Short mmCIF file of C-alpha atoms in Angstrom, two decimals:
data_model
loop_
_atom_site.label_atom_id
_atom_site.label_comp_id
_atom_site.label_asym_id
_atom_site.label_seq_id
_atom_site.Cartn_x
_atom_site.Cartn_y
_atom_site.Cartn_z
CA UNK G 1010 14.10 21.36 -33.40
CA UNK G 1011 12.82 21.04 -29.87
CA UNK G 1012 12.43 23.40 -26.97
CA UNK G 1013 14.25 22.16 -23.90
CA UNK G 1014 14.07 23.22 -20.25
CA UNK G 1015 15.44 21.63 -17.11
CA UNK G 1016 13.58 23.19 -14.19
CA UNK G 1017 9.97 22.37 -13.31
CA UNK G 1018 8.59 25.76 -12.31
CA UNK G 1019 5.12 27.29 -12.27
CA UNK G 1020 6.65 30.02 -14.43
CA UNK G 1021 9.66 28.90 -16.43
CA UNK G 1022 12.14 31.75 -16.71
CA UNK G 1023 13.87 30.45 -19.83
CA UNK G 1024 13.49 28.33 -22.91
CA UNK G 1025 16.11 26.60 -24.98
CA UNK G 1026 16.01 26.21 -28.74
CA UNK G 1027 18.19 24.95 -31.52
CA UNK G 1028 19.01 21.31 -30.87
CA UNK G 1029 17.17 17.99 -30.56
CA UNK G 1030 16.59 16.74 -27.04
CA UNK G 1031 18.80 13.77 -27.72
CA UNK G 1032 21.71 16.06 -28.59
CA UNK G 1033 21.43 18.39 -25.61
CA UNK G 1034 24.78 17.24 -24.22
CA UNK G 1035 26.92 18.02 -27.26
CA UNK G 1036 30.05 19.95 -26.34
CA UNK G 1037 32.08 22.74 -27.87
CA UNK G 1038 31.04 25.19 -30.55
CA UNK G 1039 28.99 28.38 -30.22
CA UNK G 1040 25.94 29.00 -28.03
CA UNK G 1041 23.76 32.04 -27.49
CA UNK G 1042 22.06 33.62 -24.47
CA UNK G 1043 19.51 36.44 -24.45
CA UNK G 1044 18.61 37.99 -21.09
CA UNK G 1045 16.02 40.47 -22.38
CA UNK G 1046 14.24 38.52 -25.13
CA UNK G 1047 10.71 38.72 -23.69
CA UNK G 1048 8.18 41.21 -22.32
CA UNK G 1049 6.06 38.61 -20.50
CA UNK G 1050 4.94 39.41 -16.95
CA UNK G 1051 4.02 36.51 -14.62
CA UNK G 1052 0.50 36.39 -13.22
CA UNK G 1053 1.68 37.16 -9.69
CA UNK G 1054 3.33 40.46 -10.72
CA UNK G 1055 1.48 43.72 -11.44
CA UNK G 1056 3.86 46.32 -12.82
CA UNK G 1057 1.19 49.01 -13.07
CA UNK G 1058 2.41 50.41 -16.40
CA UNK G 1059 0.50 51.20 -19.63
CA UNK G 1060 0.35 48.53 -22.33
CA UNK G 1061 2.42 50.61 -24.76
CA UNK G 1062 5.34 50.61 -22.32
CA UNK G 1063 5.42 46.82 -22.45
CA UNK G 1064 6.05 46.85 -26.20
CA UNK G 1065 8.90 49.36 -25.95
CA UNK G 1066 12.64 49.00 -25.33
CA UNK G 1067 11.92 49.67 -21.66
CA UNK G 1068 10.36 46.21 -21.28
CA UNK G 1069 12.44 44.07 -23.64
CA UNK G 1070 15.22 44.10 -26.22
CA UNK G 1071 13.21 44.64 -29.39
CA UNK G 1072 13.99 42.16 -32.17
CA UNK G 1073 16.30 39.91 -30.16
CA UNK G 1074 13.91 36.97 -29.90
CA UNK G 1075 13.49 36.83 -33.69
CA UNK G 1076 17.24 37.01 -34.31
CA UNK G 1077 17.92 34.35 -31.67
CA UNK G 1078 15.26 32.03 -33.13
CA UNK G 1079 16.89 32.26 -36.55
CA UNK G 1080 20.39 31.78 -35.17
CA UNK G 1081 19.24 28.62 -33.41
CA UNK G 1082 17.05 27.11 -36.09
CA UNK G 1083 18.80 28.20 -39.30
CA UNK G 1084 22.42 28.59 -38.21
CA UNK G 1085 22.77 25.82 -35.63
CA UNK G 1086 23.63 28.00 -32.63
CA UNK G 1087 21.75 26.65 -29.57
CA UNK G 1088 20.19 29.35 -27.41
CA UNK G 1089 18.80 30.03 -23.96
CA UNK G 1090 16.27 32.86 -23.98
CA UNK G 1091 14.72 34.61 -21.01
CA UNK G 1092 10.93 34.40 -20.91
CA UNK G 1093 10.05 37.38 -18.73
CA UNK G 1094 10.34 41.13 -18.96
CA UNK G 1095 13.38 43.00 -17.72
CA UNK G 1096 10.90 45.14 -15.75
CA UNK G 1097 9.99 42.16 -13.56
CA UNK G 1098 13.64 41.59 -12.72
CA UNK G 1099 16.69 42.48 -14.75
CA UNK G 1100 18.52 39.23 -15.39
CA UNK G 1101 21.47 41.19 -16.76
CA UNK G 1102 22.36 42.70 -13.40
CA UNK G 1103 24.19 41.34 -10.39
CA UNK G 1104 21.90 40.00 -7.69
CA UNK G 1105 22.77 42.88 -5.35
CA UNK G 1106 22.54 45.60 -8.03
CA UNK G 1107 20.25 48.51 -7.01
CA UNK G 1108 18.56 48.40 -10.42
CA UNK G 1109 17.74 44.70 -10.27
CA UNK G 1110 14.04 45.53 -9.91
CA UNK G 1111 13.79 48.91 -11.65
CA UNK G 1112 11.46 51.54 -10.24
CA UNK G 1113 12.06 53.79 -13.25
CA UNK G 1114 13.33 53.10 -16.76
CA UNK G 1115 14.04 55.76 -19.39
CA UNK G 1116 11.72 58.16 -17.62
CA UNK G 1117 8.89 55.64 -17.07
CA UNK G 1118 7.73 55.04 -13.51
CA UNK G 1119 7.29 51.33 -12.77
CA UNK G 1120 4.72 51.71 -9.99
CA UNK G 1121 4.40 48.00 -9.23
CA UNK G 1122 8.10 47.72 -8.44
CA UNK G 1123 8.00 50.24 -5.61
CA UNK G 1124 8.21 48.17 -2.46
CA UNK G 1125 8.26 44.91 -4.45
CA UNK G 1126 9.15 41.65 -2.70
CA UNK G 1127 12.76 41.44 -3.85
CA UNK G 1128 13.45 38.06 -2.25
CA UNK G 1129 10.45 36.51 -3.98
CA UNK G 1130 11.50 37.70 -7.43
CA UNK G 1131 15.12 36.70 -6.92
CA UNK G 1132 14.17 33.23 -5.71
CA UNK G 1133 11.47 32.55 -8.30
CA UNK G 1134 12.84 34.26 -11.42
CA UNK G 1135 16.46 35.40 -11.18
CA UNK G 1136 18.14 32.37 -9.61
CA UNK G 1137 16.34 29.71 -11.68
CA UNK G 1138 17.40 31.50 -14.87
CA UNK G 1139 21.06 31.78 -13.93
CA UNK G 1140 21.22 28.38 -12.26
CA UNK G 1141 19.86 26.79 -15.44
CA UNK G 1142 22.34 28.72 -17.57
CA UNK G 1143 25.23 27.65 -15.37
CA UNK G 1144 24.20 23.99 -15.52
CA UNK G 1145 23.75 24.11 -19.30
CA UNK G 1146 27.04 25.85 -20.03
CA UNK G 1147 28.95 23.56 -17.68
CA UNK G 1148 27.47 20.61 -19.58
CA UNK G 1149 28.10 21.77 -23.14
CA UNK G 1150 31.40 23.62 -22.51
CA UNK G 1151 31.03 26.06 -25.42
CA UNK G 1152 34.08 27.52 -27.14
CA UNK G 1153 32.26 30.83 -27.66
CA UNK G 1154 29.17 32.38 -26.04
CA UNK G 1155 27.17 35.02 -27.90
CA UNK G 1156 25.25 37.29 -25.52
CA UNK G 1157 22.66 39.10 -27.63
CA UNK G 1158 20.97 42.41 -26.82
CA UNK G 1159 19.53 45.39 -28.67
CA UNK G 1160 19.59 49.11 -27.93
CA UNK G 1161 17.29 51.93 -28.92
CA UNK G 1162 18.42 54.65 -31.30
CA UNK G 1163 17.46 57.38 -28.83
CA UNK G 1164 16.58 57.45 -25.14
CA UNK G 1165 13.53 59.52 -24.20
CA UNK G 1166 15.51 60.97 -21.31
CA UNK G 1167 18.53 61.85 -23.50
CA UNK G 1168 17.12 62.72 -26.95
CA UNK G 1169 20.12 64.83 -27.91
CA UNK G 1170 22.63 61.99 -27.46
CA UNK G 1171 23.31 60.36 -30.83
CA UNK G 1172 23.49 56.58 -31.05
CA UNK G 1173 24.66 56.08 -34.62
CA UNK G 1174 26.14 52.60 -34.24
CA UNK G 1175 24.35 49.79 -36.04
CA UNK G 1176 26.01 47.18 -33.87
CA UNK G 1177 28.26 47.30 -30.82
CA UNK G 1178 30.56 44.95 -28.97
CA UNK G 1179 30.78 45.11 -25.19
CA UNK G 1180 33.56 43.56 -23.15
CA UNK G 1181 35.21 43.74 -19.75
CA UNK G 1182 38.58 42.09 -19.17
CA UNK G 1183 38.51 39.63 -22.07
CA UNK G 1184 38.60 41.94 -25.08
CA UNK G 1185 40.19 39.67 -27.70
CA UNK G 1186 36.99 38.11 -29.15
CA UNK G 1187 35.32 41.53 -29.31
CA UNK G 1188 38.31 43.01 -31.15
CA UNK G 1189 38.01 40.35 -33.85
CA UNK G 1190 34.25 40.88 -34.15
CA UNK G 1191 34.58 44.67 -34.34
CA UNK G 1192 36.95 44.26 -37.27
CA UNK G 1193 34.70 41.72 -38.99
CA UNK G 1194 31.51 43.77 -38.64
CA UNK G 1195 33.33 46.88 -39.83
CA UNK G 1196 34.50 44.99 -42.91
CA UNK G 1197 30.80 44.61 -43.80
CA UNK G 1198 30.51 48.40 -44.00
CA UNK G 1199 28.75 48.70 -40.63
CA UNK G 1200 29.23 51.46 -38.08
CA UNK G 1201 30.45 49.52 -35.04
CA UNK G 1202 30.49 50.70 -31.44
CA UNK G 1203 33.48 49.74 -29.30
CA UNK G 1204 31.97 49.41 -25.81
CA UNK G 1205 29.19 51.78 -26.95
CA UNK G 1206 26.49 52.87 -26.14
CA UNK G 1207 27.29 51.12 -22.85
CA UNK G 1208 30.62 50.04 -21.43
CA UNK G 1209 31.05 46.34 -20.78
CA UNK G 1210 33.31 47.31 -17.92
CA UNK G 1211 30.22 48.65 -16.17
CA UNK G 1212 27.42 46.53 -17.67
CA UNK G 1213 28.49 42.94 -18.29
CA UNK G 1214 26.84 40.99 -15.49
CA UNK G 1215 25.82 37.80 -17.29
CA UNK G 1216 29.08 37.42 -19.16
CA UNK G 1217 31.13 38.36 -16.11
CA UNK G 1218 29.47 35.50 -14.26
CA UNK G 1219 29.13 32.80 -16.92
CA UNK G 1220 32.05 33.61 -19.23
CA UNK G 1221 34.85 35.68 -17.73
CA UNK G 1222 34.66 33.97 -14.32
CA UNK G 1223 34.93 30.59 -16.09
CA UNK G 1224 37.62 31.55 -18.61
CA UNK G 1225 35.20 31.29 -21.54
CA UNK G 1226 35.41 33.43 -24.65
CA UNK G 1227 32.32 35.45 -25.54
CA UNK G 1228 30.85 38.13 -27.76
CA UNK G 1229 28.43 40.55 -26.09
CA UNK G 1230 26.63 41.92 -29.14
CA UNK G 1231 24.22 44.88 -29.13
CA UNK G 1232 22.25 45.56 -32.32
CA UNK G 1233 20.39 48.85 -32.75
CA UNK G 1234 16.77 47.82 -32.55
CA UNK G 1235 15.57 49.59 -35.70
CA UNK G 1236 17.85 47.18 -37.60
CA UNK G 1237 15.94 44.13 -36.32
CA UNK G 1238 12.38 45.40 -35.89
CA UNK G 1239 11.02 43.23 -38.71
CA UNK G 1240 11.57 39.72 -40.06
CA UNK G 1241 13.81 40.79 -42.92
CA UNK G 1242 16.13 42.63 -40.57
CA UNK G 1243 16.15 39.73 -38.14
CA UNK G 1244 17.10 37.27 -40.87
CA UNK G 1245 19.85 39.59 -42.15
CA UNK G 1246 21.35 40.08 -38.72
CA UNK G 1247 21.13 36.42 -37.80
CA UNK G 1248 23.24 35.63 -40.87
CA UNK G 1249 25.69 38.43 -40.07
CA UNK G 1250 26.09 37.38 -36.44
CA UNK G 1251 26.46 33.70 -37.30
CA UNK G 1252 29.20 34.52 -39.82
CA UNK G 1253 31.07 36.87 -37.47
CA UNK G 1254 30.81 34.43 -34.57
CA UNK G 1255 32.18 31.55 -36.67
CA UNK G 1256 35.03 33.66 -38.02
CA UNK G 1257 35.83 34.98 -34.54
CA UNK G 1258 36.07 31.40 -33.31
CA UNK G 1259 38.50 30.59 -36.11
CA UNK G 1260 40.58 33.67 -35.32
CA UNK G 1261 40.81 32.64 -31.67
CA UNK G 1262 42.32 29.32 -32.75
#
């Protein structure tokens, strides 16, 4: 399988995996997007945070890259993955969102983002990522988009708030695909969050733009990151997600 990109940039904000170059125009089926798959920081950005922060949930969605790789290569679900840290710019926020370039995250001060050049980061990182996604999705016209994230079992700033769900489905106006997936995950004996630990009515930027605004069905899936912190967990969850996505597509008709 080949990695495919469409924009010639000094720092490419995405990579695509899961299909040969010659088949990049195939239509229909299921595709995957992952906005927080990486903790990479471009050379022209200095976040001013300790190294350990960059390996935590503050900087990326732990485990998502490994799950997405397996979904693309083993289960035939093509994927577009972000290639920079959410601390550089949060690709899963609206362009005018106040937290687009976070100055704090779960109690961590992001010193390098105070007074950051917002226009530069939007122009060089945010727009190329979403423009490429828009072009790709318009070309392949998927029947179902999987938007994959992970969440931490406990926030440092809210240690008393339990997050017992192993997986969660987020949705805004289009709830039908999520309802099918909630039922299917629950049938596997999993504890499933319904718009938990976040509400898709408040936090659904990428799918609002690329799915709901275009009338496309989607599953916004959040996996608790301790479930996918190692290769065995990533393989297990890739198989689970592929099965649920396929069965959701069948249920949608």
